[in-house]
Tab-separated table of C-alpha atoms in Angstrom:
chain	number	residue	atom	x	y	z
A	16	UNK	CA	-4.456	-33.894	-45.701
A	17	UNK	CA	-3.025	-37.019	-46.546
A	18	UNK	CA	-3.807	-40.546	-43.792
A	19	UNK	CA	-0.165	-40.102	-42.525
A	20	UNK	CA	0.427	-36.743	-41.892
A	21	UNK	CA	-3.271	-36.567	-40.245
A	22	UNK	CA	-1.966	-38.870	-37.500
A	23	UNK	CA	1.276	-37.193	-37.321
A	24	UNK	CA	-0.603	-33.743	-36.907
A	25	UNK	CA	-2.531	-35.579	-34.113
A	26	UNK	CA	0.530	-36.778	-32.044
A	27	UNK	CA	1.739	-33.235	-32.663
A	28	UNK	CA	-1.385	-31.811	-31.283
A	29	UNK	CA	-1.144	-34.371	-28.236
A	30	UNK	CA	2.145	-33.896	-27.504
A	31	UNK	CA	1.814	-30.111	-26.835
A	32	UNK	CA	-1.426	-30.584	-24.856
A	33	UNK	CA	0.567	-32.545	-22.350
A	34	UNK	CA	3.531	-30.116	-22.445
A	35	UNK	CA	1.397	-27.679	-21.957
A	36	UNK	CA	-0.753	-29.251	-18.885
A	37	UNK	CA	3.133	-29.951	-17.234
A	38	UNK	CA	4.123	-26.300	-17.942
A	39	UNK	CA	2.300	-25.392	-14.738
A	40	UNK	CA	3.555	-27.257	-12.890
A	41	UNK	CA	7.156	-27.049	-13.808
A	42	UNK	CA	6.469	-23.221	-13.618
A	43	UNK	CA	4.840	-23.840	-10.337
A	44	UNK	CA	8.551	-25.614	-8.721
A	45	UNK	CA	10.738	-22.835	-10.186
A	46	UNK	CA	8.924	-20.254	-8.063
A	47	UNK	CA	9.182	-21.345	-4.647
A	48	UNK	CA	11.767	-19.169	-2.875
A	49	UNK	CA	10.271	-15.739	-1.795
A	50	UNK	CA	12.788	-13.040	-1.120
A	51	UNK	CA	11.887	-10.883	2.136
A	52	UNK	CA	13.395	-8.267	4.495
A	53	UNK	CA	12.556	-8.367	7.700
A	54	UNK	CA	13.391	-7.424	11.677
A	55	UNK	CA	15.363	-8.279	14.004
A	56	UNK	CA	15.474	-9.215	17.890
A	57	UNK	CA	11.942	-10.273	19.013
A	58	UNK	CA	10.454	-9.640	15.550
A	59	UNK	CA	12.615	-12.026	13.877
A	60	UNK	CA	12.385	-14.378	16.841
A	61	UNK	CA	8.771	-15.144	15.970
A	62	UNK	CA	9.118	-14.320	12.060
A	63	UNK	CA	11.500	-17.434	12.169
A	64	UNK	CA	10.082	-19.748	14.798
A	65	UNK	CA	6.563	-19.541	13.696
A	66	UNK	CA	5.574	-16.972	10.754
A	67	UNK	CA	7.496	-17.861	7.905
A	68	UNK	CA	7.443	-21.633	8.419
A	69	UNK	CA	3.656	-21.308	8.783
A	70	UNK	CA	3.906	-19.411	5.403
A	71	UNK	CA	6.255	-21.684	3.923
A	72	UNK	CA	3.900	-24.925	4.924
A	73	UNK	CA	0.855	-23.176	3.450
A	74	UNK	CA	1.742	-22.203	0.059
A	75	UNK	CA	4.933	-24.766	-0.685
A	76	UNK	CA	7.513	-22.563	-0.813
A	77	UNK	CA	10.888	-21.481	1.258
A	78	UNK	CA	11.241	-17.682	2.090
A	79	UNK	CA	14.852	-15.956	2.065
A	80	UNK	CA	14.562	-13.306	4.940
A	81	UNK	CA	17.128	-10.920	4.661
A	82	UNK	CA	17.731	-9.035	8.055
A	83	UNK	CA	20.919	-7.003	7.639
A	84	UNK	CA	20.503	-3.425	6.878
A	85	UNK	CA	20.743	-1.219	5.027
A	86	UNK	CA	17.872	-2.820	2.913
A	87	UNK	CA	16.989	-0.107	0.239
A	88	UNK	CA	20.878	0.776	-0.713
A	89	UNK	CA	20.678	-3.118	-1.739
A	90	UNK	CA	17.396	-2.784	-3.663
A	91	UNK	CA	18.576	-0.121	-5.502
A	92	UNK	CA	21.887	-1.678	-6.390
A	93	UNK	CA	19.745	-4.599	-8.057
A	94	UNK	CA	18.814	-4.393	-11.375
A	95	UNK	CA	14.817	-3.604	-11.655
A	96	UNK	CA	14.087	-6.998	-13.443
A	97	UNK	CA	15.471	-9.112	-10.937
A	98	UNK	CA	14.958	-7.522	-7.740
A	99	UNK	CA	16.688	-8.949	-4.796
A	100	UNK	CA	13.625	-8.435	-2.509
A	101	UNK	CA	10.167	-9.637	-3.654
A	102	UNK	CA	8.745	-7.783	-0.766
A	103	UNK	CA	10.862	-4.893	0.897
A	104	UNK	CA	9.518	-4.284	4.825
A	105	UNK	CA	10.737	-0.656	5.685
A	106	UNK	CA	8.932	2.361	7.138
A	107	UNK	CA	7.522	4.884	5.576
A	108	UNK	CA	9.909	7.485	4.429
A	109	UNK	CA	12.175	4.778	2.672
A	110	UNK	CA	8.947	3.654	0.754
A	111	UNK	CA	8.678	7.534	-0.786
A	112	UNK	CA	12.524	6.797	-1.611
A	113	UNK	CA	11.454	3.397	-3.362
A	114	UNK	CA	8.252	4.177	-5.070
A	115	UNK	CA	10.064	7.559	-6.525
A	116	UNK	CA	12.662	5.352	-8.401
A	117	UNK	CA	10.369	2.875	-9.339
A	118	UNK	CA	11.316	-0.004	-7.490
A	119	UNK	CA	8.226	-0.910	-5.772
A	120	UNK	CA	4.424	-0.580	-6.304
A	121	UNK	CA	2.687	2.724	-5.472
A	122	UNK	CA	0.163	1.121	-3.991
A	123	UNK	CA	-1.455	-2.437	-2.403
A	124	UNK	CA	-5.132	-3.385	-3.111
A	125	UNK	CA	-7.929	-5.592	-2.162
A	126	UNK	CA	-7.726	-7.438	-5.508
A	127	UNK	CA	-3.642	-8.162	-4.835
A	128	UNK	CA	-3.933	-8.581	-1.029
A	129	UNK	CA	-8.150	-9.462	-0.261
A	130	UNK	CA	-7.223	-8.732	3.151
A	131	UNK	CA	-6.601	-4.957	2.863
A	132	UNK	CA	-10.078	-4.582	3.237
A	133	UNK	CA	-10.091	-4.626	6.621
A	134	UNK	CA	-7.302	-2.507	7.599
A	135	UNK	CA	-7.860	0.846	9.194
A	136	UNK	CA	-8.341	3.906	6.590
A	137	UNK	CA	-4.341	5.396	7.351
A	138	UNK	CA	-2.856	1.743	7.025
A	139	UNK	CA	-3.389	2.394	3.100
A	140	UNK	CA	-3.833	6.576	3.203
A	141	UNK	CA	-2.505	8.916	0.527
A	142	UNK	CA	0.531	9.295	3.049
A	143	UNK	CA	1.761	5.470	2.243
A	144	UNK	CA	2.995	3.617	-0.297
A	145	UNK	CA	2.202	-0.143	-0.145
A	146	UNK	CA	0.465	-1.044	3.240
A	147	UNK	CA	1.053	-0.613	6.598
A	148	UNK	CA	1.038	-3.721	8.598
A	149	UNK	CA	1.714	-2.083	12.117
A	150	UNK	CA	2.294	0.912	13.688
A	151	UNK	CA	3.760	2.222	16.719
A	152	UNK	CA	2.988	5.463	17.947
A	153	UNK	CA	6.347	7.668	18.274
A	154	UNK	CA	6.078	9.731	21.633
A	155	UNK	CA	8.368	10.736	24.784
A	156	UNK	CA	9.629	7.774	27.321
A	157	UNK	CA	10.589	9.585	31.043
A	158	UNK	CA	12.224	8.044	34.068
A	159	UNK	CA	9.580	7.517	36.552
A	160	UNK	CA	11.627	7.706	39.372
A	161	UNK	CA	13.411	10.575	38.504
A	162	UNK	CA	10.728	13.183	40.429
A	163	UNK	CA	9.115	13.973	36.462
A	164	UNK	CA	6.034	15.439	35.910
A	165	UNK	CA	4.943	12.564	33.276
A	166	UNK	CA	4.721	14.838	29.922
A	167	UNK	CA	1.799	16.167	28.805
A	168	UNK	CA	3.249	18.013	25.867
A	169	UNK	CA	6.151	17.560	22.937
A	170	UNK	CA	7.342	21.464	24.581
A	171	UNK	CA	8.230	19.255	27.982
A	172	UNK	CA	11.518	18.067	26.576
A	173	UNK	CA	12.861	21.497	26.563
A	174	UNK	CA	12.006	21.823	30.266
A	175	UNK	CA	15.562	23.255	31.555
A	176	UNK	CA	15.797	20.678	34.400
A	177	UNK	CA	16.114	17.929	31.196
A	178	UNK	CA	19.180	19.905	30.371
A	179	UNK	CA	21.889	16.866	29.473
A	180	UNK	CA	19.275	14.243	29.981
A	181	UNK	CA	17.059	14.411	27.223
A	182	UNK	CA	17.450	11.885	24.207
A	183	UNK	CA	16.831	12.298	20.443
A	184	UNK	CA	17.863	11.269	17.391
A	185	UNK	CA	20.902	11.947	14.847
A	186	UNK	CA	18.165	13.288	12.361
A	187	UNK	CA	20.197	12.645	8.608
A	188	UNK	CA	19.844	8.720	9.504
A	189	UNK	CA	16.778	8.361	11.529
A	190	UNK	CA	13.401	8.716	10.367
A	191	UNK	CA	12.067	9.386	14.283
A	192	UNK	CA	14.574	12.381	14.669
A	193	UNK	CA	12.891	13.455	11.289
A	194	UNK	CA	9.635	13.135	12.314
A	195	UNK	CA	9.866	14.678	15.459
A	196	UNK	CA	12.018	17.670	13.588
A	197	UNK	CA	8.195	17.903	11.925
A	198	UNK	CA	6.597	17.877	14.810
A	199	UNK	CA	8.569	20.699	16.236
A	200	UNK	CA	7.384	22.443	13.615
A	201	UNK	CA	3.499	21.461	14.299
A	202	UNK	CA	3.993	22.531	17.867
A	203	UNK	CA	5.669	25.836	17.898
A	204	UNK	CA	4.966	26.849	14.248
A	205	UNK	CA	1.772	26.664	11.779
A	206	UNK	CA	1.866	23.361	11.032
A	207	UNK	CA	4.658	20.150	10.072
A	208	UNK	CA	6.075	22.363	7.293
A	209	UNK	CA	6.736	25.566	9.387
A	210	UNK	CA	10.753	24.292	8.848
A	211	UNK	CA	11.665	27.826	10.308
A	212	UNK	CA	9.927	27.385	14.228
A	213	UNK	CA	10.944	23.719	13.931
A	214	UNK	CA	14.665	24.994	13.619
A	215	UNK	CA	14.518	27.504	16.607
A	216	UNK	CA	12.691	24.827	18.518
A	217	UNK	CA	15.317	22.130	17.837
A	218	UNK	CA	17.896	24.578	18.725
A	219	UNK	CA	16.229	25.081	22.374
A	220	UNK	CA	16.552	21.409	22.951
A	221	UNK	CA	20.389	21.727	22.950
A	222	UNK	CA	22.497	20.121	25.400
A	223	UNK	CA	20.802	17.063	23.866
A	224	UNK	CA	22.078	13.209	23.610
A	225	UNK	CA	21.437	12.086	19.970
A	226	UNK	CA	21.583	8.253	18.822
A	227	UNK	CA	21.141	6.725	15.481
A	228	UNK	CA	18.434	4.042	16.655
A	229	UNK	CA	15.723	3.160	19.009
A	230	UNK	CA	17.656	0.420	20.760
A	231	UNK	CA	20.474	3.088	21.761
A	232	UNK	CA	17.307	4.885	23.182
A	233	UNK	CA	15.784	2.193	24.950
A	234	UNK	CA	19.300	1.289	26.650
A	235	UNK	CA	20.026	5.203	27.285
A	236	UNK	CA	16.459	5.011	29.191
A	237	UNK	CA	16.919	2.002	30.824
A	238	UNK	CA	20.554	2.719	31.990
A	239	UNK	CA	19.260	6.612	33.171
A	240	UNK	CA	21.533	8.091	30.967
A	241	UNK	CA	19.195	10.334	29.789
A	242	UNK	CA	15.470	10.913	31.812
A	243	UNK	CA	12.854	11.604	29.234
A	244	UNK	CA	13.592	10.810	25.184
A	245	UNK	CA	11.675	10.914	21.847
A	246	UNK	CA	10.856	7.280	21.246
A	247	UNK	CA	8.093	4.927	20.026
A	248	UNK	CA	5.940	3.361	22.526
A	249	UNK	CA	6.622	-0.133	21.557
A	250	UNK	CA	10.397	0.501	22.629
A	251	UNK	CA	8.913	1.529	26.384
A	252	UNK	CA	6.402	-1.273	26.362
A	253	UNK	CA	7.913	-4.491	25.226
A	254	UNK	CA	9.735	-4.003	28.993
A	255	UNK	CA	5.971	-4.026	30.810
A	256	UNK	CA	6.096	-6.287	33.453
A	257	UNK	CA	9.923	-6.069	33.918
A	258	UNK	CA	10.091	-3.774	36.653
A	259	UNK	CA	11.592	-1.004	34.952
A	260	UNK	CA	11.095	2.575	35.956
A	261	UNK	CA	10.070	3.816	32.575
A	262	UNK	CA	6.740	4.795	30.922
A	263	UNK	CA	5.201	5.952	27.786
A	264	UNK	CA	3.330	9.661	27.782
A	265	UNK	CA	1.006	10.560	24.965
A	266	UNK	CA	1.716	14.231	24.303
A	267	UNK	CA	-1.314	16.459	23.476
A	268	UNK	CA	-1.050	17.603	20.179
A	269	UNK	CA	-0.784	13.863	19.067
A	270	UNK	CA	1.729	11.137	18.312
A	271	UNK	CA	3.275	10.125	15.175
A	272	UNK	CA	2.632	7.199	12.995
A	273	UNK	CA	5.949	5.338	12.557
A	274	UNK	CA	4.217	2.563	10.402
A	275	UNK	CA	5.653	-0.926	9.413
A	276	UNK	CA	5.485	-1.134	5.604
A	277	UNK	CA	5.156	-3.870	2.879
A	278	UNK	CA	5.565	-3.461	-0.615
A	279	UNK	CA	6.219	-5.725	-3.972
A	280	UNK	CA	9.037	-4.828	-5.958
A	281	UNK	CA	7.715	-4.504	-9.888
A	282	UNK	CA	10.255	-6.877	-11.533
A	283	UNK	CA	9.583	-9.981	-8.661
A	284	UNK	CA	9.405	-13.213	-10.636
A	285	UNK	CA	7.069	-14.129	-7.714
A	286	UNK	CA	4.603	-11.291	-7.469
A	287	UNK	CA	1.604	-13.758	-6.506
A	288	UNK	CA	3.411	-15.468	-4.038
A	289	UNK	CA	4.217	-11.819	-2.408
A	290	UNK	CA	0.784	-10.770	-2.903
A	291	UNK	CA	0.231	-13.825	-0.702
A	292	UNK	CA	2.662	-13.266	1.774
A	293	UNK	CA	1.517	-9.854	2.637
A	294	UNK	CA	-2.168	-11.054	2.940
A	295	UNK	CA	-0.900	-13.732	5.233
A	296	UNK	CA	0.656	-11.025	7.195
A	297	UNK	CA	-2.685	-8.969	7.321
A	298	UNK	CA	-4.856	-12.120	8.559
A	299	UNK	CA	-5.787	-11.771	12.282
A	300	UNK	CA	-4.105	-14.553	14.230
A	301	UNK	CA	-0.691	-13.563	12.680
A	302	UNK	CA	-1.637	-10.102	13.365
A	303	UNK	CA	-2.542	-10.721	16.932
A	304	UNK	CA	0.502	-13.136	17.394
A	305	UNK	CA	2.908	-10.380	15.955
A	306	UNK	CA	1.121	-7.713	17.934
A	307	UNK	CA	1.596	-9.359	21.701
A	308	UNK	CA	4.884	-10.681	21.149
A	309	UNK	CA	6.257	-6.770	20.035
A	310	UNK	CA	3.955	-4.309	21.094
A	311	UNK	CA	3.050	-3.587	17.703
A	312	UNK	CA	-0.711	-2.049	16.925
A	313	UNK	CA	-2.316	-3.883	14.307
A	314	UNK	CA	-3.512	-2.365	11.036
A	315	UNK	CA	-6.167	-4.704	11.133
A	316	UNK	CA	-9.807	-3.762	12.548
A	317	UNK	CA	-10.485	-7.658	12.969
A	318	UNK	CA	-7.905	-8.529	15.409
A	319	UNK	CA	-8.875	-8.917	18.939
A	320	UNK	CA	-6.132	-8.395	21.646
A	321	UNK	CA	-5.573	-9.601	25.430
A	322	UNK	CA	-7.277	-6.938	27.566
A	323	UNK	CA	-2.997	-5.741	28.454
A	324	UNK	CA	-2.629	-5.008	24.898
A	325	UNK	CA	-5.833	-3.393	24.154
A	326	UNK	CA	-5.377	-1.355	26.676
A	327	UNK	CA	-2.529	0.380	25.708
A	328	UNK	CA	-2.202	-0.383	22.189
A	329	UNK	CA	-4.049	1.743	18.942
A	330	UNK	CA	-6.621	-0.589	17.809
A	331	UNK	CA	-10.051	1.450	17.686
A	332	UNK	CA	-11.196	3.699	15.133
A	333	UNK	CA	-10.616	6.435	17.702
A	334	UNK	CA	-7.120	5.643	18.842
A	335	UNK	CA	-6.240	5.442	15.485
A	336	UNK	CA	-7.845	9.122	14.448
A	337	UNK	CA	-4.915	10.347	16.879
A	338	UNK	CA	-1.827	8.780	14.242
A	339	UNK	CA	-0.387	11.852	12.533
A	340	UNK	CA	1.177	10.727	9.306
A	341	UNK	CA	4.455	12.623	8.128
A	342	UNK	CA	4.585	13.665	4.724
A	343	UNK	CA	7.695	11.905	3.432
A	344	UNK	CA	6.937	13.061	-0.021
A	345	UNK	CA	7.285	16.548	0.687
A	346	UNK	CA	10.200	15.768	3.317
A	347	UNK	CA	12.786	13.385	1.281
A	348	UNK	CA	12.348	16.408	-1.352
A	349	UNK	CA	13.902	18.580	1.388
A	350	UNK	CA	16.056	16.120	2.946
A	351	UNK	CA	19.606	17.445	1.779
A	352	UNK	CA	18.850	20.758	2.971
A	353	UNK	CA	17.117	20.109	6.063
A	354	UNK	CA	20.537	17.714	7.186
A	355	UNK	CA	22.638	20.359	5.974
A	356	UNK	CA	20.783	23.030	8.504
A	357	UNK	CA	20.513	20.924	11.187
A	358	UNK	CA	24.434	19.682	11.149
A	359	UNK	CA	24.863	23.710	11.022
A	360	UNK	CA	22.715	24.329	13.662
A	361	UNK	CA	23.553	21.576	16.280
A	362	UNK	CA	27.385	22.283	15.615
A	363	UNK	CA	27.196	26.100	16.290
């Protein structure tokens, strides 16, 4: 090597170890937006006022929350290397949807998200896909000035008396009305797949007022339009304190899970940064922040509630044993036929 070229080679060499010590950081700025769904109403109050710009102030970065629904239609319409979500937030039956077509991870772990460690055991079971943040337990709301019995069991909504004033779900479009078409089937059959007894039992339920979401539910309670209603208890306990003459009844043969999912979507350009968001989620005080202002139970063993909270919330290794999971696998396979019976049914 010639006296000339040896110094060029050594400028060369130079050059591209500074290009390549400013590649970082170059890479670093063009990664700073993270692309999120989340709630509404009091969930996106506090997502907004505090959450995200905590988030955003901690790792250098601006988050894009996207709170109009239908989320997963929009996922799906995006092409699978450029997802429009980095993290979709859904429950768990639009997860199965998700997961089936590829478009997010089958499942979260402590080396992605450290803090999945300390979740309880069905916040990552075999029944979800991603992790479950929260959970509210889905149950039956009741009038308490309405002379009720508070329920003791799911079979109390088809008490006669209820006739007109019971509440549930449109079931093609809401994944409560599905799981409590499963339940039915728990109750008065051999178990959540007994389709057959859950059927007949659904059909016993008729005259019956049916809305598309929890909201309609909570206003249908509130306004006595209907006295007793399949709901989730956070719906019935985000009004404690407010004087209303509603409460929240634990049936006997269990409540459902109706669990508040994360999940990264495979082709995020940002897939640290929404490992890191989900952790942040997962961490105790944002837990506990999240869980108070909503009524929401924490996945997290760590977090310590305000005696009101604990009290009614799941948040112990036995509260939590009494979460029955729905098999949205085995239901979304089924889901055309199981709208197309019910629509029959609750026509005729």
């Amino acid at each position: 090597m010639s006296r000339l070229s040896r110094r060029t080679a050594l400028k060369t060499v130079a050059a591209s170890a500074v290009a390549s010590l400013a590649a970082p950081a170059i890479l670093h700025a063009q990664v700073k937006t993270l692309k999120i769904t989340t709630w509404g109403g009091k969930w996106g109050e506090i997502m907004k006022g505090t959450v995200l710009p905590a988030f955003e102030k901690e790792f250098k970065c601006t988050v894009s929350a996207d709170q109009a629904f239908p989320f997963l239609p929009k996922l799906q319409a995006s092409a699978k290397n450029d997802p429009i979500y980095d993290v979709l937030h859904t429950n768990s039956n639009e997860q199965w949807k998700a997961v089936e077509e590829g478009i997010v991870l089958p499942k979260i772990t402590p080396k992605e998200v450290p803090n999945v460690a300390d979740v309880y055991p069905y916040a990552v079971s075999e029944k979800i896909v991603g992790v479950s943040i929260f959970t509210s337990a889905i149950g039956l709301a009741y009038r308490t000035d309405k002379g009720l019995t508070p329920p003791k069991s799911w079979k109390d909504l088809a008490d006669r008396k209820l006739d007109g004033a019971r509440g549930g779900y449109i079931i093609p479009v809401n994944s409560l009305g599905q799981a409590h078409l499963m339940m039915l089937g728990k109750v008065y059959g051999k178990g959540m797949q007994d389709l057959d007894a859950a059927y007949k039992a659904l059909e016993q339920l008729k005259p019956i007022k049916m809305v598309d979401f929890t909201g309609q539910m909570e206003k249908m309670l509130l306004s006595g339009e209907v006295s007793m209603g399949v709901i989730h208890d956070s719906g019935v306990y985000r009004y404690d304190g407010q004087n209303q003459p509603v409460d929240f009844a634990i049936p006997s043969e269990g409540v459902l899970a109706l669990e508040q999912v994360l999940n990264v979507t495979p082709g995020s350009k940002v897939k640290e940064l929404a490992f890191a968001y989900i952790d942040f989620m997962l961490r105790p005080d944002v837990q506990k922040q999240l869980a108070e202002g909503v009524w929401y139970s924490p996945s997290n063993r760590k977090v310590k509630l305000d005696p009101r909270y604990d009290a009614k919330l799941f948040n112990t290794e036995a509260k939590v044993a009494q979460l029955i999971q729905p098999d949205w696998k085995w239901y979304n396979a089924r889901k055309d036929d199981i709208d197309a019976r019910v629509a029959r049914l609750l026509r005729g």
